[in-house]
Amino acid sequence: MIRRRCGFRQDCLAELDMEGIREIIAIILMSGGFFFLTVGVVGLIRLPDVYNRLHALGKCDTMGVGLIILGLVLIVPGTTNVVKLLLMGALTVVINPVITHIITKTAYVRGTSLAEGSFVVSTYYEEEEGDFFKGEEGE
Amino acid sequence: MLETFMIFLALGLGVLGLVSLYRAFKGPTATDRVAAMNMIVTMVVAYTLIFTYLSETYFYLDIALVFILAAFIATICILKLLREGSLF
């Protein structure tokens, strides 16, 4: 598990110590990422509406995968793999909010009904479409 | 300690993917199913990264990268189909 590439005993001890600290930090970061993913899935299951579910999902998703990738950056050997992981983290951070926004906009355009007791502040589509949220109840 | 932790992390990610599959099965609208698909894609990417470290075959990183991009294009295509009625 721990890769020792060292000649002298003193260097070996120093590298072992650094590896141990790095592994502990990686375990803490990946536990945080798993916690955020768990919170996102609980929100996806238990919240009452498409918009509420996307509100829970869009942030916890990005944060969870970002923390897991940050934890993996600390323990993966090789510069190429680290660069690939960082590129993947940047792509996730850019793509996940864009996908969440497009899903929410599509649900709004299709006229998905809101949950009980919630209302819309913006009246962006109201002039063209009339009563917008009197549409279908699911499909 | 690290390998045991990552095996349990992979198991937990699999359980979370199955739990979000429940929303894809029971979601009232199509956008719920798209959101659940997005969550499952995230779980699969994280699982692929952990499997990459556990098996020490690092070309799976490219597979995870391509999987993110392909899922992005697929989600955009599904949403355009839902929104406009046709893809092209």
mmCIF file of C-alpha atoms in Angstrom:
data_model
loop_
_atom_site.group_PDB
_atom_site.id
_atom_site.type_symbol
_atom_site.label_atom_id
_atom_site.label_comp_id
_atom_site.label_asym_id
_atom_site.label_seq_id
_atom_site.Cartn_x
_atom_site.Cartn_y
_atom_site.Cartn_z
ATOM 1 C CA MET A 1 0.000 0.000 0.000
ATOM 2 C CA ILE A 2 2.736 2.421 0.937
ATOM 3 C CA ARG A 3 5.278 2.708 -1.847
ATOM 4 C CA ARG A 4 8.799 2.998 -0.503
ATOM 5 C CA ARG A 5 11.302 4.258 -3.032
ATOM 6 C CA CYS A 6 14.175 5.308 -0.842
ATOM 7 C CA GLY A 7 17.678 4.196 -0.017
ATOM 8 C CA PHE A 8 18.653 5.398 3.434
ATOM 9 C CA ARG A 9 16.794 4.549 6.562
ATOM 10 C CA GLN A 10 16.349 8.184 7.566
ATOM 11 C CA ASP A 11 14.741 9.091 4.216
ATOM 12 C CA CYS A 12 12.566 6.003 4.506
ATOM 13 C CA LEU A 13 11.251 7.093 7.888
ATOM 14 C CA ALA A 14 10.584 10.614 6.621
ATOM 15 C CA GLU A 15 8.725 9.350 3.554
ATOM 16 C CA LEU A 16 6.672 6.917 5.637
ATOM 17 C CA ASP A 17 5.636 9.722 7.928
ATOM 18 C CA MET A 18 4.619 11.951 5.014
ATOM 19 C CA GLU A 19 2.664 9.087 3.425
ATOM 20 C CA GLY A 20 0.807 8.463 6.666
ATOM 21 C CA ILE A 21 -0.190 12.108 7.052
ATOM 22 C CA ARG A 22 -1.252 12.267 3.405
ATOM 23 C CA GLU A 23 -3.389 9.148 3.759
ATOM 24 C CA ILE A 24 -5.102 10.500 6.864
ATOM 25 C CA ILE A 25 -5.905 13.793 5.092
ATOM 26 C CA ALA A 26 -7.197 11.835 2.077
ATOM 27 C CA ILE A 27 -9.435 9.709 4.317
ATOM 28 C CA ILE A 28 -10.865 12.851 5.944
ATOM 29 C CA LEU A 29 -11.534 14.493 2.553
ATOM 30 C CA MET A 30 -13.167 11.397 1.074
ATOM 31 C CA SER A 31 -15.332 10.944 4.176
ATOM 32 C CA GLY A 32 -16.536 14.524 3.690
ATOM 33 C CA GLY A 33 -17.292 13.805 0.044
ATOM 34 C CA PHE A 34 -19.267 10.696 0.947
ATOM 35 C CA PHE A 35 -21.200 12.695 3.545
ATOM 36 C CA PHE A 36 -22.157 15.294 0.926
ATOM 37 C CA LEU A 37 -23.211 12.610 -1.551
ATOM 38 C CA THR A 38 -25.354 10.974 1.155
ATOM 39 C CA VAL A 39 -27.039 14.306 1.907
ATOM 40 C CA GLY A 40 -27.717 14.807 -1.807
ATOM 41 C CA VAL A 41 -29.316 11.371 -2.180
ATOM 42 C CA VAL A 42 -31.452 11.883 0.931
ATOM 43 C CA GLY A 43 -32.630 15.188 -0.526
ATOM 44 C CA LEU A 44 -33.325 13.507 -3.850
ATOM 45 C CA ILE A 45 -35.504 10.901 -2.162
ATOM 46 C CA ARG A 46 -37.340 12.885 0.504
ATOM 47 C CA LEU A 47 -38.022 16.377 -0.889
ATOM 48 C CA PRO A 48 -41.474 16.929 -2.396
ATOM 49 C CA ASP A 49 -40.797 18.708 -5.710
ATOM 50 C CA VAL A 50 -38.566 18.682 -8.786
ATOM 51 C CA TYR A 51 -37.156 22.093 -7.939
ATOM 52 C CA ASN A 52 -36.463 21.164 -4.317
ATOM 53 C CA ARG A 53 -34.807 17.930 -5.397
ATOM 54 C CA LEU A 54 -32.586 19.771 -7.840
ATOM 55 C CA HIS A 55 -31.760 22.318 -5.170
ATOM 56 C CA ALA A 56 -30.504 19.499 -2.948
ATOM 57 C CA LEU A 57 -28.777 17.670 -5.769
ATOM 58 C CA GLY A 58 -26.939 20.408 -7.633
ATOM 59 C CA LYS A 59 -24.736 21.498 -4.768
ATOM 60 C CA CYS A 60 -24.148 18.257 -2.895
ATOM 61 C CA ASP A 61 -23.224 16.462 -6.113
ATOM 62 C CA THR A 62 -20.510 18.935 -7.062
ATOM 63 C CA MET A 63 -19.144 19.179 -3.537
ATOM 64 C CA GLY A 64 -19.066 15.413 -2.994
ATOM 65 C CA VAL A 65 -17.282 14.494 -6.205
ATOM 66 C CA GLY A 66 -14.933 17.459 -5.804
ATOM 67 C CA LEU A 67 -13.900 16.321 -2.326
ATOM 68 C CA ILE A 68 -13.446 12.701 -3.454
ATOM 69 C CA ILE A 69 -11.233 13.871 -6.339
ATOM 70 C CA LEU A 70 -9.231 16.092 -3.969
ATOM 71 C CA GLY A 71 -8.701 13.121 -1.673
ATOM 72 C CA LEU A 72 -7.560 10.978 -4.581
ATOM 73 C CA VAL A 73 -5.125 13.641 -5.794
ATOM 74 C CA LEU A 74 -3.190 13.287 -2.536
ATOM 75 C CA ILE A 75 -2.611 9.523 -2.819
ATOM 76 C CA VAL A 76 -2.375 8.797 -6.557
ATOM 77 C CA PRO A 77 1.222 8.486 -7.821
ATOM 78 C CA GLY A 78 2.434 10.177 -10.994
ATOM 79 C CA THR A 79 2.071 13.673 -12.371
ATOM 80 C CA THR A 80 -0.054 12.601 -15.353
ATOM 81 C CA ASN A 81 -2.706 10.993 -13.174
ATOM 82 C CA VAL A 82 -2.828 14.020 -10.883
ATOM 83 C CA VAL A 83 -3.301 16.341 -13.868
ATOM 84 C CA LYS A 84 -6.056 14.108 -15.243
ATOM 85 C CA LEU A 85 -7.791 14.069 -11.860
ATOM 86 C CA LEU A 86 -7.597 17.851 -11.560
ATOM 87 C CA LEU A 87 -8.990 18.228 -15.086
ATOM 88 C CA MET A 88 -11.826 15.906 -14.123
ATOM 89 C CA GLY A 89 -12.519 17.975 -11.011
ATOM 90 C CA ALA A 90 -12.614 21.186 -13.065
ATOM 91 C CA LEU A 91 -14.968 19.562 -15.587
ATOM 92 C CA THR A 92 -17.270 18.365 -12.792
ATOM 93 C CA VAL A 93 -17.337 21.807 -11.175
ATOM 94 C CA VAL A 94 -18.270 23.397 -14.513
ATOM 95 C CA ILE A 95 -20.679 20.764 -15.846
ATOM 96 C CA ASN A 96 -22.802 19.894 -12.800
ATOM 97 C CA PRO A 97 -24.318 23.382 -12.186
ATOM 98 C CA VAL A 98 -24.939 23.749 -15.932
ATOM 99 C CA ILE A 99 -26.845 20.440 -16.011
ATOM 100 C CA THR A 100 -28.822 21.406 -12.902
ATOM 101 C CA HIS A 101 -29.762 24.746 -14.449
ATOM 102 C CA ILE A 102 -30.852 23.135 -17.726
ATOM 103 C CA ILE A 103 -32.981 20.517 -15.933
ATOM 104 C CA THR A 104 -34.680 23.211 -13.833
ATOM 105 C CA LYS A 105 -35.304 25.427 -16.866
ATOM 106 C CA THR A 106 -36.748 22.478 -18.786
ATOM 107 C CA ALA A 107 -39.057 21.593 -15.893
ATOM 108 C CA TYR A 108 -40.175 25.234 -15.710
ATOM 109 C CA VAL A 109 -40.805 25.479 -19.454
ATOM 110 C CA ARG A 110 -42.726 22.204 -19.496
ATOM 111 C CA GLY A 111 -45.007 23.490 -16.754
ATOM 112 C CA THR A 112 -44.248 21.040 -13.967
ATOM 113 C CA SER A 113 -46.528 21.864 -11.059
ATOM 114 C CA LEU A 114 -45.029 23.107 -7.812
ATOM 115 C CA ALA A 115 -45.409 21.485 -4.405
ATOM 116 C CA GLU A 116 -48.189 22.444 -2.011
ATOM 117 C CA GLY A 117 -47.756 25.881 -0.532
ATOM 118 C CA SER A 118 -44.934 27.157 -2.733
ATOM 119 C CA PHE A 119 -45.189 30.012 -5.231
ATOM 120 C CA VAL A 120 -43.214 31.710 -8.005
ATOM 121 C CA VAL A 121 -41.758 35.172 -7.573
ATOM 122 C CA SER A 122 -40.687 35.744 -11.174
ATOM 123 C CA THR A 123 -43.406 36.345 -13.755
ATOM 124 C CA TYR A 124 -41.150 35.831 -16.735
ATOM 125 C CA TYR A 125 -43.455 33.577 -18.737
ATOM 126 C CA GLU A 126 -46.757 34.872 -17.486
ATOM 127 C CA GLU A 127 -47.503 37.327 -20.290
ATOM 128 C CA GLU A 128 -47.154 34.775 -23.064
ATOM 129 C CA GLU A 129 -48.509 31.605 -21.538
ATOM 130 C CA GLY A 130 -51.243 32.730 -19.164
ATOM 131 C CA ASP A 131 -51.688 30.521 -16.105
ATOM 132 C CA PHE A 132 -48.511 28.601 -16.356
ATOM 133 C CA PHE A 133 -48.678 26.273 -13.398
ATOM 134 C CA LYS A 134 -52.164 24.992 -14.100
ATOM 135 C CA GLY A 135 -50.596 22.414 -16.402
ATOM 136 C CA GLU A 136 -50.405 18.682 -16.089
ATOM 137 C CA GLU A 137 -49.825 16.969 -12.760
ATOM 138 C CA GLY A 138 -46.885 14.874 -13.773
ATOM 139 C CA GLU A 139 -47.256 12.534 -16.716
ATOM 140 C CA MET B 1 -6.416 1.240 6.654
ATOM 141 C CA LEU B 2 -6.740 3.211 3.427
ATOM 142 C CA GLU B 3 -7.652 0.215 1.273
ATOM 143 C CA THR B 4 -10.298 -0.979 3.747
ATOM 144 C CA PHE B 5 -11.754 2.514 3.903
ATOM 145 C CA MET B 6 -11.903 2.753 0.125
ATOM 146 C CA ILE B 7 -13.566 -0.644 -0.227
ATOM 147 C CA PHE B 8 -16.267 0.472 2.206
ATOM 148 C CA LEU B 9 -16.533 3.798 0.345
ATOM 149 C CA ALA B 10 -17.123 1.927 -2.921
ATOM 150 C CA LEU B 11 -19.810 -0.195 -1.245
ATOM 151 C CA GLY B 12 -21.465 2.952 0.130
ATOM 152 C CA LEU B 13 -21.429 4.572 -3.305
ATOM 153 C CA GLY B 14 -23.117 1.496 -4.762
ATOM 154 C CA VAL B 15 -25.812 1.654 -2.090
ATOM 155 C CA LEU B 16 -26.359 5.378 -2.816
ATOM 156 C CA GLY B 17 -26.685 4.636 -6.535
ATOM 157 C CA LEU B 18 -29.323 1.995 -5.845
ATOM 158 C CA VAL B 19 -31.205 4.377 -3.550
ATOM 159 C CA SER B 20 -31.246 7.078 -6.224
ATOM 160 C CA LEU B 21 -32.448 4.436 -8.704
ATOM 161 C CA TYR B 22 -35.633 4.404 -6.609
ATOM 162 C CA ARG B 23 -36.279 8.018 -7.626
ATOM 163 C CA ALA B 24 -35.637 7.130 -11.266
ATOM 164 C CA PHE B 25 -38.232 4.354 -10.941
ATOM 165 C CA LYS B 26 -40.894 6.299 -9.062
ATOM 166 C CA GLY B 27 -40.359 9.911 -10.152
ATOM 167 C CA PRO B 28 -43.619 11.595 -11.135
ATOM 168 C CA THR B 29 -42.192 13.605 -14.040
ATOM 169 C CA ALA B 30 -39.525 12.971 -16.649
ATOM 170 C CA THR B 31 -37.222 15.645 -15.222
ATOM 171 C CA ASP B 32 -37.119 13.732 -11.938
ATOM 172 C CA ARG B 33 -35.812 10.762 -13.843
ATOM 173 C CA VAL B 34 -33.203 12.904 -15.579
ATOM 174 C CA ALA B 35 -32.059 14.267 -12.211
ATOM 175 C CA ALA B 36 -31.804 10.744 -10.787
ATOM 176 C CA MET B 37 -29.818 9.689 -13.873
ATOM 177 C CA ASN B 38 -27.438 12.579 -13.258
ATOM 178 C CA MET B 39 -26.951 11.423 -9.677
ATOM 179 C CA ILE B 40 -26.309 7.837 -10.779
ATOM 180 C CA VAL B 41 -23.725 9.092 -13.295
ATOM 181 C CA THR B 42 -21.980 10.929 -10.463
ATOM 182 C CA MET B 43 -21.928 7.744 -8.377
ATOM 183 C CA VAL B 44 -20.512 5.737 -11.267
ATOM 184 C CA VAL B 45 -17.752 8.301 -11.837
ATOM 185 C CA ALA B 46 -16.755 8.283 -8.166
ATOM 186 C CA TYR B 47 -16.852 4.471 -8.116
ATOM 187 C CA THR B 48 -14.654 4.337 -11.219
ATOM 188 C CA LEU B 49 -12.093 6.631 -9.606
ATOM 189 C CA ILE B 50 -11.986 4.519 -6.440
ATOM 190 C CA PHE B 51 -11.699 1.322 -8.471
ATOM 191 C CA THR B 52 -8.842 2.955 -10.381
ATOM 192 C CA TYR B 53 -6.921 3.459 -7.172
ATOM 193 C CA LEU B 54 -7.747 0.031 -5.741
ATOM 194 C CA SER B 55 -6.713 -1.964 -8.816
ATOM 195 C CA GLU B 56 -3.806 0.379 -9.727
ATOM 196 C CA THR B 57 -4.779 0.487 -13.400
ATOM 197 C CA TYR B 58 -4.657 4.173 -14.087
ATOM 198 C CA PHE B 59 -6.037 4.206 -17.620
ATOM 199 C CA TYR B 60 -9.507 4.030 -16.074
ATOM 200 C CA LEU B 61 -9.088 7.757 -15.391
ATOM 201 C CA ASP B 62 -9.563 8.400 -19.116
ATOM 202 C CA ILE B 63 -12.701 6.261 -19.041
ATOM 203 C CA ALA B 64 -14.128 8.329 -16.191
ATOM 204 C CA LEU B 65 -13.280 11.542 -18.070
ATOM 205 C CA VAL B 66 -15.011 10.380 -21.239
ATOM 206 C CA PHE B 67 -17.940 9.137 -19.151
ATOM 207 C CA ILE B 68 -18.455 12.615 -17.666
ATOM 208 C CA LEU B 69 -18.475 14.216 -21.136
ATOM 209 C CA ALA B 70 -20.750 11.558 -22.658
ATOM 210 C CA ALA B 71 -23.219 11.893 -19.788
ATOM 211 C CA PHE B 72 -23.228 15.664 -20.278
ATOM 212 C CA ILE B 73 -24.056 15.318 -23.986
ATOM 213 C CA ALA B 74 -26.687 12.649 -23.236
ATOM 214 C CA THR B 75 -28.392 14.824 -20.619
ATOM 215 C CA ILE B 76 -28.466 17.805 -22.957
ATOM 216 C CA CYS B 77 -29.943 15.646 -25.746
ATOM 217 C CA ILE B 78 -32.656 14.229 -23.457
ATOM 218 C CA LEU B 79 -33.572 17.702 -22.220
ATOM 219 C CA LYS B 80 -33.713 19.130 -25.727
ATOM 220 C CA LEU B 81 -35.980 16.231 -26.713
ATOM 221 C CA LEU B 82 -38.216 16.936 -23.716
ATOM 222 C CA ARG B 83 -38.307 20.644 -24.406
ATOM 223 C CA GLU B 84 -38.738 20.903 -28.164
ATOM 224 C CA GLY B 85 -40.157 17.536 -29.142
ATOM 225 C CA SER B 86 -37.433 16.544 -31.557
ATOM 226 C CA LEU B 87 -33.668 16.421 -31.523
ATOM 227 C CA PHE B 88 -32.823 17.868 -34.935
#
